[in-house]
CSV table of C-alpha atoms and ligand atoms in Angstrom, one decimal:
chain,number,residue,atom,x,y,z
A,28,MET,CA,-3.6,23.1,-7.4
A,29,GLY,CA,-3.6,26.9,-7.6
A,30,PRO,CA,-3.2,29.7,-10.1
A,31,PRO,CA,0.2,30.4,-11.8
A,32,GLY,CA,2.5,31.9,-9.1
A,33,SER,CA,0.3,30.8,-6.2
A,34,GLY,CA,3.1,28.9,-4.6
A,35,LYS,CA,2.5,25.3,-5.9
A,36,GLY,CA,6.2,24.7,-6.4
A,37,THR,CA,7.2,26.4,-3.1
A,38,ILE,CA,4.6,24.5,-1.0
A,39,SER,CA,5.3,21.2,-2.8
A,40,SER,CA,9.0,21.4,-2.0
A,41,ARG,CA,8.1,22.0,1.6
A,42,ILE,CA,5.6,19.1,1.6
A,43,VAL,CA,8.1,16.5,0.2
A,44,LYS,CA,10.7,17.6,2.8
A,45,ASP,CA,8.3,16.8,5.7
A,46,PHE,CA,6.2,13.9,4.3
A,47,ARG,CA,7.1,10.6,2.5
A,48,LEU,CA,5.9,11.8,-0.9
A,49,LYS,CA,7.6,12.1,-4.3
A,50,HIS,CA,7.1,15.4,-6.0
A,51,LEU,CA,6.0,15.4,-9.7
A,52,SER,CA,5.7,18.8,-11.2
A,53,SER,CA,4.1,18.9,-14.7
A,54,GLY,CA,5.8,22.2,-15.5
A,55,ASP,CA,9.3,20.9,-14.5
A,56,LEU,CA,8.7,17.8,-16.5
A,57,LEU,CA,7.8,19.8,-19.6
A,58,ARG,CA,10.8,22.0,-19.2
A,59,SER,CA,13.1,19.0,-18.9
A,60,GLN,CA,11.4,17.5,-22.1
A,61,ILE,CA,12.1,20.8,-23.8
A,62,HIS,CA,15.7,20.9,-22.6
A,63,ASN,CA,16.2,17.4,-23.9
A,64,LYS,CA,14.6,18.4,-27.2
A,65,SER,CA,12.1,15.4,-27.0
A,66,LYS,CA,9.2,15.2,-29.5
A,67,GLU,CA,6.7,16.1,-26.8
A,68,GLY,CA,9.0,18.9,-25.6
A,69,LEU,CA,9.2,20.6,-28.9
A,70,GLN,CA,5.5,20.2,-29.4
A,71,ALA,CA,4.8,21.7,-25.9
A,72,LYS,CA,7.1,24.7,-26.2
A,73,LYS,CA,4.9,26.8,-28.4
A,74,TYR,CA,1.9,26.3,-26.1
A,75,ILE,CA,3.9,27.2,-23.0
A,76,ASP,CA,5.6,30.3,-24.4
A,77,SER,CA,2.1,31.6,-25.4
A,78,GLY,CA,0.6,30.9,-22.0
A,79,GLN,CA,-1.7,28.2,-23.4
A,80,LEU,CA,-2.1,24.7,-21.9
A,81,VAL,CA,-0.4,21.8,-23.6
A,82,PRO,CA,-3.0,19.5,-25.2
A,83,ASP,CA,-4.6,17.1,-22.7
A,84,ASN,CA,-3.6,13.9,-24.5
A,85,VAL,CA,0.1,14.9,-24.4
A,86,MET,CA,-0.1,15.8,-20.7
A,87,VAL,CA,-2.1,12.7,-19.6
A,88,GLN,CA,0.4,10.4,-21.5
A,89,LEU,CA,3.4,12.2,-19.9
A,90,ILE,CA,2.1,12.2,-16.3
A,91,LEU,CA,0.6,8.6,-16.3
A,92,ASN,CA,4.0,7.5,-17.7
A,93,GLU,CA,5.8,9.1,-14.8
A,94,LEU,CA,3.3,7.8,-12.2
A,95,GLN,CA,4.1,4.3,-13.5
A,96,LYS,CA,7.7,4.8,-12.2
A,97,LEU,CA,6.4,5.8,-8.8
A,98,LYS,CA,4.3,2.6,-8.4
A,99,HIS,CA,5.8,1.9,-4.9
A,100,ASP,CA,5.7,5.5,-3.6
A,101,SER,CA,3.1,8.0,-2.6
A,102,TRP,CA,3.2,11.0,-4.9
A,103,LEU,CA,2.4,14.7,-4.9
A,104,LEU,CA,1.3,16.0,-8.3
A,105,ASP,CA,2.0,19.7,-8.8
A,106,GLY,CA,0.4,21.5,-11.8
A,107,PHE,CA,-1.6,18.4,-13.0
A,108,PRO,CA,-4.5,18.1,-13.6
A,109,ARG,CA,-5.3,21.5,-15.1
A,110,THR,CA,-8.4,20.6,-17.1
A,111,VAL,CA,-11.5,18.4,-16.3
A,112,PRO,CA,-10.5,15.8,-19.0
A,113,GLN,CA,-7.1,15.5,-17.3
A,114,ALA,CA,-8.8,15.1,-13.9
A,115,GLU,CA,-11.1,12.4,-15.3
A,116,ALA,CA,-8.2,10.5,-16.9
A,117,LEU,CA,-6.2,10.6,-13.6
A,118,HIS,CA,-9.3,9.5,-11.6
A,119,THR,CA,-9.8,6.5,-13.9
A,120,LYS,CA,-6.2,5.3,-13.7
A,121,GLU,CA,-4.6,6.7,-10.5
A,122,PRO,CA,-7.2,8.4,-8.3
A,123,ALA,CA,-5.9,11.0,-5.9
A,124,ASP,CA,-6.7,10.6,-2.2
A,125,VAL,CA,-6.8,14.4,-1.5
A,126,VAL,CA,-6.5,17.6,-3.5
A,127,ILE,CA,-5.0,20.8,-2.1
A,128,ASN,CA,-6.0,24.2,-3.7
A,129,LEU,CA,-3.9,27.3,-2.9
A,130,ASN,CA,-6.4,30.1,-3.1
A,131,VAL,CA,-4.1,33.1,-3.6
A,132,PRO,CA,-5.5,36.4,-4.9
A,133,PHE,CA,-4.6,37.2,-8.5
A,134,GLU,CA,-3.6,40.8,-7.7
A,135,ILE,CA,-0.4,39.7,-5.9
A,136,ILE,CA,0.6,37.1,-8.5
A,137,MET,CA,1.8,39.4,-11.3
A,138,SER,CA,4.5,41.1,-9.1
A,139,ARG,CA,5.6,37.6,-7.8
A,140,LEU,CA,6.1,36.1,-11.2
A,141,THR,CA,8.1,39.0,-12.6
A,142,SER,CA,10.6,38.4,-9.8
A,143,ARG,CA,10.7,34.6,-10.0
A,144,TRP,CA,14.1,33.0,-10.9
A,145,THR,CA,14.6,29.3,-11.3
A,146,HIS,CA,17.5,26.9,-11.5
A,147,ALA,CA,16.1,24.9,-14.5
A,148,PRO,CA,18.0,21.5,-14.0
A,149,SER,CA,16.8,21.1,-10.3
A,150,GLY,CA,13.6,23.1,-10.4
A,151,ARG,CA,14.7,25.1,-7.4
A,152,ILE,CA,12.6,28.3,-7.2
A,153,TYR,CA,13.8,31.8,-6.0
A,154,ASN,CA,12.3,35.2,-5.8
A,155,THR,CA,14.2,38.5,-5.6
A,156,ASP,CA,11.7,39.7,-2.9
A,157,PHE,CA,10.6,36.5,-1.1
A,158,ASN,CA,13.5,34.1,-1.2
A,159,PRO,CA,16.5,35.5,-3.0
A,160,PRO,CA,19.6,33.4,-3.8
A,161,LYS,CA,22.7,34.0,-1.7
A,162,VAL,CA,24.3,35.5,-4.9
A,163,GLN,CA,22.0,37.2,-7.3
A,164,GLY,CA,21.3,35.1,-10.4
A,165,ILE,CA,23.3,32.1,-9.1
A,166,ASP,CA,21.8,28.8,-7.7
A,167,ASP,CA,22.7,28.3,-4.0
A,168,VAL,CA,23.5,24.6,-4.4
A,169,THR,CA,25.4,24.3,-7.8
A,170,GLY,CA,26.6,27.8,-8.4
A,171,GLU,CA,25.0,27.5,-11.9
A,172,GLU,CA,23.1,30.4,-13.5
A,173,LEU,CA,19.4,31.1,-12.6
A,174,ILE,CA,17.0,31.9,-15.4
A,175,GLN,CA,13.8,33.9,-15.7
A,176,ARG,CA,11.2,31.8,-17.5
A,177,GLU,CA,10.1,32.8,-21.0
A,178,ASP,CA,6.4,32.5,-19.8
A,179,ASP,CA,6.8,34.8,-16.8
A,180,LYS,CA,6.7,37.9,-19.0
A,181,PRO,CA,3.7,40.1,-17.8
A,182,GLU,CA,1.7,39.7,-21.0
A,183,THR,CA,2.1,35.9,-20.9
A,184,VAL,CA,1.3,35.8,-17.2
A,185,LYS,CA,-2.0,37.7,-18.0
A,186,LYS,CA,-2.8,35.0,-20.6
A,187,ARG,CA,-2.0,32.2,-18.2
A,188,LEU,CA,-4.3,33.6,-15.6
A,189,GLU,CA,-7.1,33.8,-18.2
A,190,THR,CA,-6.3,30.2,-19.2
A,191,TYR,CA,-6.4,29.2,-15.5
A,192,GLN,CA,-9.9,30.8,-15.1
A,193,ALA,CA,-11.3,29.1,-18.2
A,194,HIS,CA,-9.9,25.6,-17.8
A,195,THR,CA,-8.6,25.0,-14.4
A,196,GLU,CA,-11.1,26.5,-12.0
A,197,PRO,CA,-13.7,23.9,-13.3
A,198,VAL,CA,-11.4,21.2,-12.0
A,199,LEU,CA,-11.9,22.6,-8.4
A,200,ASN,CA,-15.6,21.9,-8.8
A,201,TYR,CA,-14.9,18.4,-10.1
A,202,TYR,CA,-12.9,17.6,-6.9
A,203,ARG,CA,-15.5,19.5,-4.7
A,204,ASN,CA,-18.1,17.1,-6.1
A,205,LEU,CA,-15.8,14.1,-5.3
A,206,GLY,CA,-15.5,15.5,-1.7
A,207,ILE,CA,-11.7,15.4,-1.7
A,208,LEU,CA,-10.8,19.1,-2.2
A,209,GLU,CA,-9.1,21.0,0.7
A,210,GLU,CA,-8.7,24.8,0.1
A,211,PHE,CA,-6.2,27.1,1.7
A,212,THR,CA,-6.7,30.8,1.3
A,213,GLY,CA,-4.0,33.3,1.9
A,214,LYS,CA,-1.5,35.8,0.4
A,215,TYR,CA,1.7,34.3,1.6
A,216,SER,CA,3.3,30.8,1.6
A,217,ASN,CA,4.5,31.2,5.2
A,218,GLU,CA,0.9,31.7,6.4
A,219,ILE,CA,-0.5,28.9,4.2
A,220,TRP,CA,2.3,26.3,5.0
A,221,PRO,CA,1.4,25.6,8.7
A,222,LYS,CA,-2.2,25.0,7.7
A,223,VAL,CA,-1.2,22.6,4.9
A,224,HIS,CA,1.2,20.7,7.2
A,225,LYS,CA,-1.4,20.4,9.9
A,226,PHE,CA,-4.0,19.1,7.4
A,227,LEU,CA,-1.6,16.6,5.7
A,228,SER,CA,-0.6,15.3,9.1
A,229,THR,CA,-4.2,14.1,9.5
A,230,LYS,CA,-3.7,12.0,6.3
A,231,THR,CA,-0.2,10.6,6.8
A,232,GLU,CA,2.5,10.6,9.4
A,233,PRO,CA,4.9,13.6,9.0
A,234,LEU,CA,8.6,13.0,9.0
A,235,GLN,CA,9.1,16.4,10.7
A,236,TYR,CA,7.6,19.9,10.8
A,237,THR,CA,9.9,22.5,9.2
A,238,VAL,CA,9.1,26.1,10.2
A,239,TYR,CA,9.7,28.9,7.8
A,240,LYS,CA,10.0,32.5,9.0
B,18,GDP,N1,6.5,37.5,-2.1
B,18,GDP,C1,6.2,36.2,-2.1
B,18,GDP,N2,6.7,35.4,-3.1
B,18,GDP,C2,6.4,34.1,-2.9
B,18,GDP,C3,5.7,33.6,-1.8
B,18,GDP,N3,5.6,32.2,-2.0
B,18,GDP,C4,6.2,31.9,-3.2
B,18,GDP,N4,6.7,33.1,-3.7
B,18,GDP,C5,7.5,33.3,-5.0
B,18,GDP,O1,6.5,33.5,-6.0
B,18,GDP,C6,6.9,32.8,-7.2
B,18,GDP,C7,5.9,31.7,-7.6
B,18,GDP,O2,6.0,30.7,-6.6
B,18,GDP,P1,6.0,29.2,-7.2
B,18,GDP,O3,6.1,28.2,-6.0
B,18,GDP,O4,6.9,29.0,-8.3
B,18,GDP,O5,4.4,29.1,-7.7
B,18,GDP,P2,3.7,28.1,-8.8
B,18,GDP,O6,3.8,28.8,-10.1
B,18,GDP,O7,2.3,28.0,-8.3
B,18,GDP,O8,4.5,26.8,-8.7
B,18,GDP,C8,8.3,32.2,-6.9
B,18,GDP,O9,9.3,33.1,-7.3
B,18,GDP,C9,8.3,32.1,-5.4
B,18,GDP,O10,9.6,32.2,-4.8
B,18,GDP,C10,5.2,34.5,-0.8
B,18,GDP,O11,4.6,34.1,0.2
B,18,GDP,N5,5.5,35.8,-1.0
B,19,ADP,N1,-1.3,19.9,-16.5
B,19,ADP,C1,-1.0,20.7,-17.6
B,19,ADP,N2,-1.7,20.7,-18.7
B,19,ADP,C2,-1.4,21.5,-19.7
B,19,ADP,N3,-0.3,22.3,-19.8
B,19,ADP,C3,0.4,22.3,-18.6
B,19,ADP,C4,0.2,21.5,-17.5
B,19,ADP,N4,1.1,21.7,-16.6
B,19,ADP,C5,2.0,22.7,-17.1
B,19,ADP,N5,1.5,23.1,-18.3
B,19,ADP,C6,2.2,24.0,-19.2
B,19,ADP,O1,3.4,24.5,-18.7
B,19,ADP,C7,3.4,25.9,-18.3
B,19,ADP,C8,4.1,26.1,-17.0
B,19,ADP,O2,3.5,25.3,-16.0
B,19,ADP,P1,4.0,25.6,-14.5
B,19,ADP,O3,5.4,25.5,-14.3
B,19,ADP,O4,3.1,24.6,-13.6
B,19,ADP,O5,3.5,27.0,-14.3
B,19,ADP,P2,3.2,27.7,-12.8
B,19,ADP,O6,3.8,26.8,-11.8
B,19,ADP,O7,3.8,29.0,-12.9
B,19,ADP,O8,1.7,27.7,-12.8
B,19,ADP,C9,1.9,26.2,-18.2
B,19,ADP,O9,1.6,27.5,-18.4
B,19,ADP,C10,1.3,25.3,-19.3
B,19,ADP,O10,1.6,25.9,-20.6
């Protein structure tokens, strides 16, 4: 968990490189639904572009569906749950063992998101300041175009932060009360990552420890 732009996708990609976990990003899942012009995708697009949350029943259905495919794996959910009803639905069907919250100050998020670039088909994330691609605007792996997300425009980011405060911060209390919330406070992924790796290593055997400078 964490506010928009806090580094959920960045830290998640590092976790799945060092631990036996399958990464499931609700945002990436929605964007691929939109790309494939599915019914859910078209329904979700208007919410996403206005910085609102996609309705709970749509999200719960989508995510539980995907978790069914990961029956024999351990999974890492990124961006779900985002509301208490979503958290309750997950807890009933597929309870999480541990929840990680990236507690990153809002004031640095705006500048981050306006410099985020993504390779939509793979979900790879770049940033013109933090981790730029080798060639500007081009994905390092496929050579395909990078895009700036519709919802990373400043006015939409402001709305998403308000949405986060209204609907997602209460989920942190839900997990605090269950006693499974682990919080990591910091401004930068490279300072948060070692603490996340150390903590997760107490829960499951790491494959390796990748250091990022
Ligand atoms: N400047 C800076 N940018 C970062 C850092 N960590 C991640 N980013 C970038 O900030 C943006 C948001 O990160 P992302 O992982 O997509 O966050 P999410 O929205 O929570 O999934 C991306 O462009 C990242 O490359 C950091 O420590 N410093
Ligand atoms: N669990 C969820 N419930 C409702 N809407 C969601 C959920 N996950 C993602 N979305 C929608 O997709 C948008 C993009 O999500 P995401 O890629 O996770 O953004 P970020 O990583 O920048 O926080 C959100 O602003 C929201 O509209």
